[in-house]
Coordinates of C-alpha atoms in Angstrom, one line a residue:
X1 CA 59.2 110.5 84.1
X2 CA 56.2 111.8 82.1
X3 CA 53.0 112.4 84.0
X4 CA 54.3 111.4 87.4
X5 CA 52.7 113.4 90.1
X6 CA 54.3 115.6 92.7
X7 CA 52.8 117.4 95.7
X8 CA 54.3 120.1 98.0
X9 CA 53.9 121.1 101.6
X10 CA 55.5 124.3 102.9
X11 CA 56.2 125.1 106.5
X12 CA 57.3 128.5 107.7
X13 CA 57.8 131.9 106.1
X14 CA 56.9 133.7 102.9
X15 CA 60.4 133.0 101.6
X16 CA 59.8 129.3 101.8
X17 CA 56.6 129.7 99.9
X18 CA 58.4 131.6 97.1
X19 CA 61.1 128.9 96.9
X20 CA 58.5 126.0 96.9
X21 CA 56.8 127.7 94.0
X22 CA 60.1 128.0 92.0
X23 CA 61.0 124.3 92.8
X24 CA 57.5 123.2 91.7
X25 CA 58.1 124.9 88.3
X26 CA 61.4 123.0 87.9
X27 CA 59.3 119.7 88.3
X28 CA 56.8 121.0 85.8
X29 CA 59.6 121.5 83.2
X30 CA 60.6 117.9 83.8
X31 CA 57.1 116.7 82.8
X32 CA 55.6 116.2 86.3
X33 CA 52.0 117.2 87.1
X34 CA 51.5 119.1 90.4
X35 CA 48.7 117.9 92.6
X36 CA 47.4 119.0 96.0
X37 CA 49.2 117.5 99.0
X38 CA 46.0 115.6 100.0
X39 CA 45.9 113.8 96.7
X40 CA 47.9 110.7 95.6
X41 CA 51.3 111.6 94.2
X42 CA 54.5 109.7 93.3
X43 CA 56.6 112.3 95.1
X44 CA 55.9 114.4 98.2
X45 CA 58.2 117.4 98.8
X46 CA 58.1 119.0 102.3
X47 CA 59.8 122.4 102.6
X48 CA 60.8 122.6 106.3
X49 CA 61.3 125.4 108.8
X50 CA 63.3 125.4 112.0
X51 CA 62.3 128.8 113.5
X52 CA 60.2 127.2 116.2
X53 CA 60.2 123.8 117.9
X54 CA 56.6 123.3 116.7
X55 CA 57.7 123.3 113.0
X56 CA 60.1 120.5 113.8
X57 CA 57.4 118.4 115.4
X58 CA 54.9 119.1 112.6
X59 CA 57.3 117.6 110.0
X60 CA 56.6 114.0 111.3
X61 CA 52.9 114.5 111.1
X62 CA 53.1 115.8 107.5
X63 CA 55.2 112.7 106.5
X64 CA 52.5 110.5 108.0
X65 CA 49.8 112.4 106.1
X66 CA 51.6 111.7 102.8
X67 CA 52.1 108.0 103.7
X68 CA 48.4 107.6 104.4
X69 CA 47.6 108.8 100.9
X70 CA 50.3 106.7 99.2
X71 CA 52.6 104.5 101.3
X72 CA 54.8 103.8 98.3
X73 CA 55.4 107.5 97.5
X74 CA 58.9 109.0 97.5
X75 CA 59.2 111.6 100.3
X76 CA 61.8 114.4 100.1
X77 CA 62.7 116.9 102.8
X78 CA 64.2 120.3 101.9
X79 CA 64.5 123.6 103.7
X80 CA 66.1 125.0 106.8
X81 CA 65.5 122.0 109.1
X82 CA 66.9 119.8 106.3
X83 CA 70.1 121.8 106.3
X84 CA 70.4 122.0 110.1
X85 CA 69.5 118.4 111.1
X86 CA 69.7 116.2 108.0
X87 CA 70.3 113.0 109.9
X88 CA 67.3 113.6 112.2
X89 CA 65.0 114.0 109.2
X90 CA 66.6 111.1 107.3
X91 CA 65.8 108.9 110.3
X92 CA 62.0 109.7 110.2
X93 CA 60.1 106.7 109.0
X94 CA 59.1 107.2 105.3
X95 CA 61.6 109.9 104.4
X96 CA 63.7 108.9 101.3
X97 CA 65.8 112.0 100.5
X98 CA 67.0 115.0 102.4
X99 CA 68.5 118.0 100.5
X100 CA 70.4 120.9 102.1
X101 CA 70.5 124.6 101.4
X102 CA 72.1 124.5 98.0
X103 CA 70.9 121.1 96.8
X104 CA 67.2 121.9 97.0
X105 CA 67.3 124.0 93.9
X106 CA 68.8 121.0 91.9
X107 CA 66.1 118.6 93.3
X108 CA 65.2 117.1 89.9
X109 CA 68.8 115.9 89.5
X110 CA 68.3 113.5 92.3
X111 CA 65.2 111.7 90.9
X112 CA 66.8 109.0 88.8
X113 CA 65.8 106.3 91.3
X114 CA 62.5 106.7 93.1
X115 CA 62.9 103.4 95.0
X116 CA 61.9 103.7 98.7
X117 CA 64.8 103.7 101.0
X118 CA 65.1 102.2 104.5
X119 CA 67.0 105.2 105.6
X120 CA 66.8 108.7 104.0
X121 CA 69.7 109.6 101.6
X122 CA 71.3 112.9 102.5
X123 CA 72.8 115.5 100.1
X124 CA 73.8 118.4 102.2
X125 CA 76.6 121.0 101.8
X126 CA 78.6 122.8 104.5
X127 CA 76.7 126.0 105.1
X128 CA 79.8 128.0 104.1
X129 CA 79.2 126.7 100.5
X130 CA 75.7 128.3 100.4
X131 CA 77.2 131.5 98.9
X132 CA 75.3 131.7 95.6
X133 CA 71.9 133.2 94.9
X134 CA 68.8 131.5 93.4
X135 CA 65.9 133.8 92.6
X136 CA 62.4 132.7 93.4
X137 CA 58.8 133.9 93.3
X138 CA 55.5 132.3 94.1
X139 CA 52.1 132.8 92.6
X140 CA 49.9 130.2 94.3
X141 CA 46.8 132.3 94.6
X142 CA 46.0 134.7 91.8
X143 CA 46.0 137.8 93.9
X144 CA 49.3 138.0 95.6
X145 CA 52.9 136.8 94.8
X146 CA 55.9 136.5 97.1
X147 CA 59.1 137.8 95.3
X148 CA 62.4 136.7 96.9
X149 CA 65.0 139.5 96.6
X150 CA 67.6 138.4 99.2
X151 CA 68.7 135.3 101.1
X152 CA 70.9 134.5 104.2
X153 CA 71.9 136.7 107.1
X154 CA 75.2 138.1 108.5
X155 CA 73.6 139.0 111.8
X156 CA 74.4 137.0 114.9
X157 CA 71.2 137.1 117.0
X158 CA 71.8 134.7 119.8
X159 CA 68.4 132.8 119.4
X160 CA 68.5 132.4 115.7
X161 CA 69.5 129.4 113.5
X162 CA 68.8 131.1 110.1
X163 CA 72.5 131.9 109.4
X164 CA 73.3 128.2 110.1
X165 CA 70.4 127.1 107.8
X166 CA 70.7 129.7 105.0
X167 CA 74.3 131.0 105.0
X168 CA 75.6 134.5 104.4
X169 CA 73.6 137.5 103.2
X170 CA 73.4 137.6 99.5
X171 CA 71.1 139.3 97.0
X172 CA 69.6 138.9 93.6
X173 CA 70.8 141.2 90.8
X174 CA 68.6 144.2 90.4
X175 CA 67.9 143.3 86.7
X176 CA 66.7 139.8 87.8
X177 CA 64.4 141.2 90.4
X178 CA 62.9 143.6 87.9
X179 CA 62.5 140.8 85.3
X180 CA 60.8 138.5 87.9
X181 CA 58.5 141.4 88.9
X182 CA 57.5 142.0 85.3
X183 CA 56.9 138.2 84.8
X184 CA 54.6 138.2 87.9
X185 CA 52.7 141.2 86.7
X186 CA 52.2 139.7 83.2
X187 CA 50.3 136.8 84.9
X188 CA 47.7 139.2 86.1
X189 CA 48.8 139.3 89.7
X190 CA 47.9 142.6 91.3
X191 CA 50.2 142.5 94.4
X192 CA 53.8 141.6 95.0
X193 CA 55.2 141.1 98.5
X194 CA 59.0 141.5 98.7
X195 CA 60.6 138.7 100.8
X196 CA 64.0 137.5 102.0
X197 CA 65.7 136.7 105.3
X198 CA 67.0 140.2 105.9
X199 CA 65.7 142.3 103.0
X200 CA 66.9 145.6 104.3
X201 CA 70.4 144.2 103.6
X202 CA 69.6 144.0 99.9
X203 CA 72.6 144.7 97.7
X204 CA 75.1 142.7 99.7
X205 CA 76.4 139.8 97.7
X206 CA 74.7 141.0 94.5
X207 CA 77.9 140.1 92.6
X208 CA 78.9 137.1 94.7
X209 CA 81.0 139.3 97.1
X210 CA 80.2 142.0 99.6
X211 CA 80.4 144.8 97.1
X212 CA 77.4 147.1 97.2
X213 CA 76.2 148.4 93.8
X214 CA 72.6 148.8 94.9
X215 CA 70.9 149.4 98.2
X216 CA 67.4 148.5 99.4
X217 CA 66.3 152.1 98.5
X218 CA 67.6 151.6 94.9
X219 CA 65.6 148.3 94.7
X220 CA 62.4 150.0 96.0
X221 CA 62.7 152.9 93.6
X222 CA 63.4 150.6 90.6
X223 CA 60.4 148.4 91.4
X224 CA 58.1 151.4 91.6
X225 CA 58.8 152.0 87.9
X226 CA 57.8 148.4 86.7
X227 CA 54.7 148.6 84.5
X228 CA 51.6 146.6 85.3
X229 CA 52.2 146.2 89.1
X230 CA 49.4 147.6 91.1
X231 CA 50.7 147.1 94.6
X232 CA 54.1 146.4 96.2
X233 CA 54.4 145.4 99.9
X234 CA 57.5 145.2 102.0
X235 CA 57.2 142.0 104.1
X236 CA 59.6 142.4 107.1
X237 CA 62.5 144.8 107.6
X238 CA 64.9 145.3 110.5
X239 CA 64.4 148.6 112.2
X240 CA 68.1 149.6 111.9
X241 CA 67.9 149.0 108.1
X242 CA 64.6 150.9 107.5
X243 CA 65.9 154.4 106.7
X244 CA 64.0 157.7 106.6
X245 CA 64.6 157.9 102.8
X246 CA 62.8 154.6 102.3
X247 CA 59.9 155.6 104.5
X248 CA 59.6 158.9 102.7
X249 CA 59.8 157.2 99.3
X250 CA 57.0 154.7 100.2
X251 CA 54.8 157.6 101.4
X252 CA 55.0 159.2 98.0
X253 CA 55.2 156.0 95.9
X254 CA 53.0 155.0 93.1
X255 CA 52.7 151.3 94.1
X256 CA 54.2 150.7 97.6
X257 CA 51.5 150.4 100.2
X258 CA 51.6 152.0 103.7
X259 CA 52.3 148.7 105.6
X260 CA 55.5 147.8 107.4
X261 CA 56.4 144.7 109.4
X262 CA 59.3 145.6 111.8
X263 CA 60.7 143.0 114.1
X264 CA 61.2 144.3 117.7
X265 CA 61.7 141.0 119.7
X266 CA 61.8 142.8 123.1
X267 CA 60.9 146.2 124.5
X268 CA 63.7 145.9 127.1
X269 CA 67.1 147.2 126.1
X270 CA 68.7 144.7 128.5
X271 CA 67.1 141.8 126.7
X272 CA 67.8 143.3 123.3
X273 CA 71.6 143.3 124.2
X274 CA 71.4 139.7 125.3
X275 CA 69.7 138.9 122.0
X276 CA 72.5 140.8 120.1
X277 CA 70.0 142.8 118.2
X278 CA 71.5 145.8 116.4
X279 CA 69.4 148.6 117.9
X280 CA 67.8 149.7 121.1
X281 CA 64.1 150.5 121.8
X282 CA 64.7 154.2 121.3
X283 CA 65.5 153.6 117.6
X284 CA 62.4 151.5 117.2
X285 CA 60.2 154.4 118.6
X286 CA 61.9 156.7 116.2
X287 CA 61.0 154.4 113.2
X288 CA 57.4 154.1 114.2
X289 CA 57.1 157.9 114.7
X290 CA 58.7 158.6 111.4
X291 CA 56.3 156.3 109.6
X292 CA 53.2 157.8 111.3
X293 CA 54.5 161.3 110.6
X294 CA 54.4 160.8 106.9
X295 CA 51.7 158.1 106.7
X296 CA 49.3 158.5 109.6
X297 CA 47.1 155.6 108.4
X298 CA 50.0 153.2 107.9
X299 CA 49.7 149.7 109.4
X300 CA 52.7 148.6 111.5
X301 CA 53.2 144.9 112.5
X302 CA 55.7 143.8 115.1
X303 CA 57.5 140.6 115.8
X304 CA 58.1 139.9 119.5
X305 CA 59.7 137.0 121.4
X306 CA 58.6 136.1 125.0
X307 CA 60.5 134.0 127.5
X308 CA 64.0 134.7 126.3
X309 CA 66.6 133.5 128.9
X310 CA 67.0 136.2 131.6
X311 CA 63.6 137.8 130.9
X312 CA 62.2 138.6 134.3
X313 CA 58.7 139.7 135.1
X314 CA 60.0 143.2 135.1
X315 CA 61.5 142.8 131.6
X316 CA 58.3 141.4 130.3
X317 CA 56.2 144.2 131.7
X318 CA 58.7 146.6 130.2
X319 CA 58.0 145.0 126.8
X320 CA 54.2 144.9 127.4
X321 CA 54.0 148.6 128.4
X322 CA 56.3 149.6 125.6
X323 CA 54.1 148.0 123.0
X324 CA 50.9 149.1 124.7
X325 CA 52.0 152.8 124.4
X326 CA 53.4 152.4 120.8
X327 CA 51.2 153.4 117.8
X328 CA 51.3 149.9 116.2
X329 CA 48.6 147.8 114.6
X330 CA 49.2 144.1 115.5
X331 CA 51.8 141.7 116.9
X332 CA 53.3 138.4 115.8
X333 CA 54.1 136.7 119.1
X334 CA 56.8 134.0 119.3
X335 CA 57.4 131.9 122.4
X336 CA 61.1 131.4 122.8
X337 CA 62.3 127.8 122.2
X338 CA 65.9 126.7 122.6
X339 CA 67.6 125.9 119.3
X340 CA 70.7 123.7 119.1
X341 CA 74.0 125.5 118.4
X342 CA 72.7 128.9 119.4
X343 CA 74.2 130.9 122.3
X344 CA 70.8 131.5 123.8
X345 CA 70.3 127.7 124.4
X346 CA 73.3 127.9 126.8
X347 CA 72.2 131.0 128.7
X348 CA 71.3 131.2 132.3
X349 CA 67.9 132.4 133.6
X350 CA 65.8 129.9 131.8
X351 CA 62.1 131.0 131.9
X352 CA 59.8 128.1 132.8
X353 CA 57.5 127.0 129.9
X354 CA 54.4 127.8 131.9
X355 CA 55.6 131.4 132.3
X356 CA 56.5 131.7 128.6
X357 CA 53.0 130.5 127.6
X358 CA 51.3 132.9 130.0
X359 CA 53.3 135.9 128.7
X360 CA 52.6 134.8 125.1
X361 CA 48.9 134.8 125.9
X362 CA 49.0 138.3 127.4
X363 CA 50.7 139.6 124.3
X364 CA 48.3 137.9 122.0
X365 CA 45.5 139.6 123.9
X366 CA 47.3 143.0 123.5
X367 CA 47.6 142.2 119.7
X368 CA 43.8 141.7 119.4
X369 CA 43.3 145.0 121.3
X370 CA 45.8 146.9 119.0
X371 CA 44.3 145.5 115.8
X372 CA 40.8 146.4 116.9
X373 CA 41.9 150.0 117.8
X374 CA 43.6 150.3 114.4
X375 CA 40.5 149.1 112.5
X376 CA 38.4 151.5 114.5
X377 CA 40.7 154.4 113.6
X378 CA 40.2 153.5 109.9
X379 CA 36.3 153.5 109.9
X380 CA 35.0 156.2 107.6
X381 CA 38.1 156.2 105.4
X382 CA 38.0 155.5 101.7
X383 CA 40.5 152.8 100.6
X384 CA 41.2 150.3 97.8
X385 CA 40.7 146.7 98.5
X386 CA 42.2 143.7 96.6
X387 CA 39.8 140.8 96.8
X388 CA 41.0 137.2 97.4
X389 CA 39.9 134.1 95.5
X390 CA 38.4 131.9 98.3
X391 CA 34.8 131.5 99.2
X392 CA 34.9 131.4 103.0
X393 CA 31.5 130.4 104.4
X394 CA 29.7 132.5 101.8
X395 CA 32.0 135.6 102.1
X396 CA 34.8 137.0 100.0
X397 CA 37.7 138.6 101.9
X398 CA 40.2 141.2 100.9
X399 CA 42.9 143.6 102.3
X400 CA 43.1 147.3 101.9
X401 CA 46.4 148.9 101.0
X402 CA 47.1 149.4 104.8
X403 CA 46.2 145.8 105.6
X404 CA 42.7 146.1 107.0
X405 CA 40.9 142.8 106.4
X406 CA 37.4 143.3 105.0
X407 CA 34.5 141.0 104.0
X408 CA 31.5 141.0 101.8
X409 CA 28.9 138.4 100.6
X410 CA 30.7 136.0 98.1
X411 CA 30.8 137.3 94.5
X412 CA 33.1 135.5 92.1
X413 CA 33.3 138.6 89.8
X414 CA 35.2 140.5 92.5
X415 CA 38.1 137.9 92.7
X416 CA 41.5 139.5 92.0
X417 CA 40.0 143.0 91.4
X418 CA 40.8 146.3 93.1
X419 CA 37.8 148.2 94.3
X420 CA 37.4 151.6 96.0
X421 CA 35.5 151.2 99.2
X422 CA 34.5 153.1 102.3
X423 CA 35.1 151.3 105.6
X424 CA 31.8 151.2 107.6
X425 CA 31.8 149.0 110.7
X426 CA 33.6 146.1 112.4
X427 CA 31.7 142.8 112.2
X428 CA 31.4 140.3 115.1
X429 CA 34.3 138.3 113.8
X430 CA 36.5 141.4 113.9
X431 CA 36.6 142.0 110.1
X432 CA 35.4 145.2 108.6
X433 CA 32.3 145.8 106.5
X434 CA 32.2 148.4 103.8
X435 CA 30.3 150.0 101.0
X436 CA 31.5 150.4 97.5
X437 CA 32.4 154.0 96.5
X438 CA 31.6 153.2 92.8
X439 CA 29.5 150.1 92.9
X440 CA 30.9 147.6 90.4
X441 CA 28.5 146.7 87.6
X442 CA 28.7 142.9 88.4
X443 CA 27.8 143.4 92.1

């Protein structure tokens, strides 16, 4: 196996990126060299997503990309789509191996024979068997790492395939999370983003059962004590699981930054009930107000789905107006797509695709307006920015603690450094220009 080359492509969420990174390290320990997906490799691993229809379609395109570079390469599909529809993926021309939810972490056990197959071989468990936890973290770029703390979901949202793809809610042991965080920090990475399917549910399944020894608040408090970590960011947390105690702790924390991403999905209580979400819009308002009360400059991102079955023009306007009036910073807009084996796929009141797209466009416009207003509210503030490692058209970019994206002329000495800055003005591209508070010597 020595010196064979492997390349990875990841679709979907931060959780997938953390798992790809861990799986890549298992290849490295077997003597493989990792190369970029655009380069020639012996094995191409595609970590799939099934949250949207688009991710399903992209899979075939990515397989073709790999085949163009090396038609004899061995192509492996892993991830959520591989668990939900293994036969469909195995039938895609060029795919040799499909591994389900539990098998993907034992991927190197399946590499005894790298002969191309006419039809992809499938190793996939029943999702009920996905009841053990595998810790993961990523450190692809040097500035930020995704740390997985939880997997699976016990919620039954009517549009979602994640419980079918990832199984029951389960968590990493607190000790493991802290060890992983310390490992990441030792690599010189300045920021850790906590990730999972439903991270507010942290603690459940920590011991292979439903017993709760630790809660999400315990996790946050323990991570805040880890030496060497400069910044911790909570990626996405359900509004009903984001408690006042957690918000208050983040406000006073040493390392947690004032940035929350809280899924809403709809601003209509009627639609929220059809979605089987575990809260109503009133609770969402309460969470936003509590955050802004203790952290006035906090950034709040929102997930929202348009075109859910039964969503009338009135429901949509209810969502639009609700978001317009709410003190939030940006939106992630998802156009509803029917997923097999979900209750929503069978519901009446199907919204025409044309209408879904129009509503999506309206909310994306609102998101741009919200982001602009948030950035404007931050001008004149002194913040800390963490600079990224990429030279983008002669500029270096970075994010403040509260997720304002800034830019400056490219300077390699700034990469992966934290600098105090004062936000000055918004550039034509919507990013913020600044001046250094204490000008770095190298600049």
